[in-house]
Coordinates of C-alpha atoms in Angstrom, one line a residue:
V1 CA 0.3 22.6 8.9
Q2 CA -1.6 21.6 5.7
I3 CA -2.6 25.2 5.1
F4 CA 1.0 26.3 5.5
R5 CA 2.2 23.7 3.0
M6 CA -0.4 24.7 0.5
L7 CA 0.5 28.3 0.8
A8 CA 4.2 27.5 0.4
M9 CA 3.4 25.6 -2.8
T10 CA 1.3 28.5 -4.1
V11 CA 4.2 30.9 -3.4
V12 CA 6.6 28.7 -5.3
A13 CA 4.2 28.4 -8.3
F14 CA 3.7 32.1 -8.3
A15 CA 7.5 32.7 -8.2
L16 CA 8.0 30.4 -11.2
W17 CA 5.2 32.1 -13.1
H18 CA 6.8 35.5 -12.3
I19 CA 10.2 34.4 -13.5
T20 CA 8.7 33.1 -16.7
L21 CA 6.9 36.4 -17.3
Q22 CA 10.2 38.4 -16.8
R23 CA 11.9 36.2 -19.4
L24 CA 9.1 36.7 -21.9
V25 CA 8.2 40.4 -21.5
Q26 CA 10.6 42.9 -23.0
Q27 CA 11.5 46.1 -21.2
D28 CA 10.1 48.5 -23.9
A29 CA 6.6 49.9 -23.6
A30 CA 5.5 48.2 -26.9
S31 CA 6.2 44.7 -25.6
R32 CA 4.6 45.4 -22.3
S33 CA 1.3 46.2 -24.0
R34 CA 1.2 42.9 -25.8
P35 CA -1.1 40.3 -24.3
L36 CA 0.4 37.3 -22.6
P37 CA 1.0 34.3 -24.9
L38 CA -1.8 31.7 -24.8
Y39 CA 0.4 29.0 -23.3
V40 CA 1.4 31.3 -20.4
R41 CA -2.3 31.9 -19.5
N42 CA -3.0 28.2 -19.8
L43 CA -0.1 27.5 -17.5
V44 CA -1.5 29.8 -14.8
F45 CA -5.0 28.4 -14.9
L46 CA -3.7 24.8 -15.0
L47 CA -1.5 25.4 -12.0
L48 CA -4.3 27.0 -10.0
A49 CA -6.6 24.1 -10.8
L50 CA -3.9 21.6 -10.0
L51 CA -3.2 23.2 -6.6
M52 CA -6.9 23.2 -5.7
I53 CA -7.3 19.5 -6.7
G54 CA -4.1 18.6 -4.9
G55 CA -5.4 20.3 -1.7
F56 CA -8.7 18.4 -1.9
V57 CA -6.9 15.1 -2.6
T58 CA -4.6 15.7 0.3
W59 CA -7.5 16.5 2.7
Q60 CA -9.4 13.4 1.5
A61 CA -6.4 11.1 1.9
G62 CA -6.0 12.2 5.5
K63 CA -9.7 11.8 6.1
Q64 CA -9.6 8.3 4.7
A65 CA -6.7 7.3 6.9
D66 CA -8.6 8.6 9.9
R67 CA -11.7 6.7 8.9
N68 CA -9.8 3.4 8.3
H69 CA -8.2 3.6 11.8
R70 CA -11.5 4.2 13.5
E71 CA -13.3 1.4 11.7
H72 CA -10.5 -1.1 12.3
L73 CA -10.3 -0.2 16.0
L74 CA -14.0 -0.4 16.5
D75 CA -14.2 -3.8 14.8
R76 CA -11.5 -5.1 17.2
A77 CA -13.3 -3.7 20.2
R78 CA -16.6 -5.3 19.2
A79 CA -14.9 -8.7 18.5
V80 CA -13.2 -8.6 22.0
A81 CA -16.5 -7.6 23.7
A82 CA -18.3 -10.5 22.0
T83 CA -15.9 -13.1 23.4
L84 CA -16.3 -12.0 27.1
D85 CA -18.1 -14.3 29.5
P86 CA -21.4 -12.5 30.6
A87 CA -21.3 -14.6 33.9
L88 CA -17.8 -13.3 34.7
M89 CA -18.7 -9.7 33.8
G90 CA -21.8 -9.8 36.0
Q91 CA -19.6 -10.6 39.0
L92 CA -17.6 -7.4 38.7
T93 CA -18.8 -4.6 41.1
G94 CA -16.3 -1.8 40.5
E95 CA -15.5 -1.6 44.2
P96 CA -11.8 -1.1 45.3
D97 CA -12.0 -4.2 47.6
Q98 CA -12.6 -6.4 44.6
E99 CA -9.0 -6.1 43.4
M100 CA -7.9 -9.5 44.9
T101 CA -11.1 -11.5 44.1
R102 CA -11.0 -14.4 41.7
S103 CA -13.5 -12.9 39.3
H104 CA -11.5 -9.7 39.0
R105 CA -8.2 -11.5 38.5
Q106 CA -9.9 -13.6 35.7
A107 CA -11.2 -10.4 34.0
V108 CA -7.7 -8.8 34.3
R109 CA -6.1 -11.9 32.8
V110 CA -8.5 -11.9 29.8
L111 CA -8.0 -8.2 29.1
T112 CA -4.2 -8.6 29.5
E113 CA -4.2 -11.4 26.9
V114 CA -6.1 -9.2 24.5
K115 CA -3.5 -6.4 24.9
R116 CA -0.7 -8.9 24.5
I117 CA -1.9 -10.0 21.0
S118 CA -2.6 -6.3 20.1
P119 CA 0.8 -4.6 20.6
D120 CA -0.4 -1.3 19.2
V121 CA -3.2 -1.0 21.8
A122 CA -2.2 0.9 24.9
Q123 CA -5.0 -0.3 27.2
V124 CA -8.1 -2.5 27.4
Y125 CA -10.5 -1.9 30.3
L126 CA -14.1 -2.3 31.6
Y127 CA -16.1 0.5 33.1
A128 CA -19.6 1.7 33.9
P129 CA -21.3 4.8 35.2
R130 CA -21.9 5.2 38.9
D131 CA -22.9 8.2 41.0
G132 CA -22.4 10.6 38.1
Q133 CA -19.0 9.3 37.3
L134 CA -17.4 6.7 35.0
I135 CA -15.8 4.0 37.2
F136 CA -13.2 1.5 36.0
Y137 CA -14.1 -2.1 36.9
A138 CA -11.1 -4.0 35.5
C139 CA -8.1 -3.2 33.3
S140 CA -5.3 -5.1 31.6
M141 CA -1.9 -5.2 33.2
S142 CA 0.8 -2.9 32.0
S143 CA 4.6 -2.7 32.4
R144 CA 4.1 0.8 33.7
P145 CA 2.1 1.2 36.9
Q146 CA 0.7 4.5 36.0
E147 CA -1.1 2.9 33.1
Y148 CA -3.1 0.5 35.2
Y149 CA -6.6 1.5 36.2
P150 CA -7.6 -0.2 39.5
S151 CA -11.1 -1.2 40.3
G152 CA -13.2 1.7 41.6
L153 CA -11.0 4.4 40.1
P154 CA -13.1 7.3 38.6
Y155 CA -12.2 8.5 35.1
E156 CA -10.7 11.9 34.8
G157 CA -10.4 13.6 31.4
E158 CA -12.3 15.0 28.4
M159 CA -15.7 13.6 27.8
E160 CA -18.4 13.9 25.2
P161 CA -22.2 13.6 25.4
N162 CA -22.0 10.2 23.6
D163 CA -20.0 8.8 26.5
W164 CA -23.1 8.9 28.6
A165 CA -25.7 8.2 25.9
F166 CA -23.9 5.0 25.0
F167 CA -25.2 3.3 28.1
T168 CA -28.8 3.8 27.0
N169 CA -28.5 3.3 23.2
G170 CA -25.8 0.6 23.2
I171 CA -24.3 1.7 19.9
P172 CA -20.5 1.1 19.6
Y173 CA -18.5 4.2 18.7
V174 CA -15.0 5.6 18.5
T175 CA -14.1 8.8 20.3
G176 CA -11.1 11.1 20.2
P177 CA -8.4 11.9 19.9
F178 CA -8.9 13.2 23.4
R179 CA -6.6 13.9 26.3
D180 CA -6.8 12.7 29.9
R181 CA -4.3 12.4 32.8
W182 CA -2.8 9.3 31.2
G183 CA -2.2 10.7 27.8
E184 CA -3.8 11.3 24.4
W185 CA -5.9 8.5 22.9
L186 CA -8.3 7.3 20.3
S187 CA -10.8 5.0 22.0
A188 CA -13.2 2.4 20.8
I189 CA -16.2 1.6 23.0
A190 CA -18.4 -1.5 22.8
P191 CA -21.0 -3.1 25.1
A192 CA -19.5 -5.8 27.3
L193 CA -22.6 -6.6 29.4
M194 CA -26.2 -5.8 28.5
S195 CA -29.2 -5.6 30.8
P196 CA -31.6 -8.6 30.8
D197 CA -34.0 -6.7 28.5
G198 CA -31.2 -5.8 26.2
K199 CA -31.9 -2.1 26.2
N200 CA -29.2 -0.7 28.5
V201 CA -25.4 -1.3 28.8
L202 CA -24.4 -2.4 32.2
L203 CA -20.7 -2.7 31.5
A204 CA -18.6 -1.2 28.6
L205 CA -15.4 -2.3 27.1
G206 CA -12.9 0.4 26.1
M207 CA -9.8 -0.1 23.9
D208 CA -7.3 2.8 23.7
L209 CA -5.0 3.4 20.8
P210 CA -2.3 6.1 21.2
A211 CA -3.3 9.2 19.2
T212 CA 0.3 9.4 17.9
I213 CA -0.3 6.3 15.8
L214 CA -3.4 7.8 14.2
L215 CA -1.7 11.2 13.6
H216 CA 1.4 9.5 12.1
D217 CA -0.7 7.6 9.6
V218 CA -2.8 10.6 8.7
R219 CA 0.4 12.6 8.0
I220 CA 1.8 9.8 5.8
Y221 CA -1.4 9.7 3.7
R222 CA -1.4 13.5 3.4
T223 CA 2.2 13.6 2.5
L224 CA 1.5 11.2 -0.3
G225 CA -1.1 13.6 -1.6
L226 CA 1.3 16.5 -1.4
L227 CA 4.0 14.5 -3.2
L228 CA 1.6 13.6 -5.9
T229 CA 0.6 17.3 -6.3
M230 CA 4.3 18.3 -6.4
A231 CA 5.1 15.7 -9.0
L232 CA 2.1 16.7 -11.3
T233 CA 3.1 20.4 -10.8
M234 CA 6.7 19.6 -12.0
L235 CA 5.4 17.7 -15.0
V236 CA 3.1 20.6 -16.0
L237 CA 6.0 23.1 -15.6
D238 CA 8.3 20.8 -17.7
F239 CA 5.6 20.4 -20.4
F240 CA 5.0 24.1 -20.7
A241 CA 8.8 24.8 -20.6
R242 CA 9.2 22.5 -23.6
Q243 CA 6.2 24.3 -25.2
R244 CA 7.9 27.6 -24.7
Q245 CA 11.1 26.3 -26.3
L246 CA 9.1 25.2 -29.3
W247 CA 7.3 28.6 -29.4
L248 CA 10.6 30.5 -29.4
A249 CA 12.0 28.2 -32.1
A250 CA 8.9 28.9 -34.2
Q251 CA 9.4 32.6 -33.7
Q252 CA 13.0 32.4 -34.7
L253 CA 12.1 30.4 -37.8
A254 CA 9.4 32.9 -38.7
S255 CA 11.8 35.7 -38.2
S256 CA 14.4 34.0 -40.4
E257 CA 11.9 33.4 -43.2
E258 CA 10.8 37.0 -43.0
G259 CA 14.5 38.1 -43.4
L260 CA 14.9 35.7 -46.3
R261 CA 11.8 37.1 -48.1
H262 CA 13.1 40.7 -47.5
L263 CA 16.5 39.8 -48.8
S264 CA 15.0 38.1 -51.9
T265 CA 12.9 41.3 -52.5
E266 CA 16.0 43.5 -52.4
L267 CA 17.9 41.2 -54.7
E268 CA 15.0 41.2 -57.2

């Protein structure tokens, strides 16, 4: 989409340049052989430079929006993981029959409260690897049953190598946007329970943000870059249009002075 927008802006700029040339260049062969006025060449080079800079600024704006979202989501996930009770986390087993136990209900209550105070977050959950799969241990309650992950449910969806390496290095990270059977998400992962030696992650906390929120903000930031580029382009075109008017006025004045000198010579 961004490439299409930049190509459209380039076509519009080329069309304006072509219209300007048609107004400047005469139809006779002599005028065609004349070099382009200096201000026309400056206009072309300046517009090309402006479009290149505008494309770079637009790309950087979208990248900055993406980075801000990831850092903010990761900070929130780490803060939530730091408040969890290790004793409570250690009682979770990830077995389906633990759904009605006291420890599981307490974990669900805590995660649901986190989701309640973070309305933009779609889901908060605890999971760990087992038998070559990622198994959900607890999940916050949701108004829609399909968004609740019961204990013992295996994860189904796109995965990255870091999803497994995380349990050995313990480095919090943000992954996505990725798609699974529940939707498309941007997820922040942080350690919820570490091994006694502090080297391995026994239980991970995941916090999902709908990818549409991220993509919407990225589009807004990029649109601001495009609008800035369009505004600067219009200012440049207006400046050179005024320069052209001054250039034509100077030509007319020079032509009038030449005619006066010729008439004065004839009179003498």
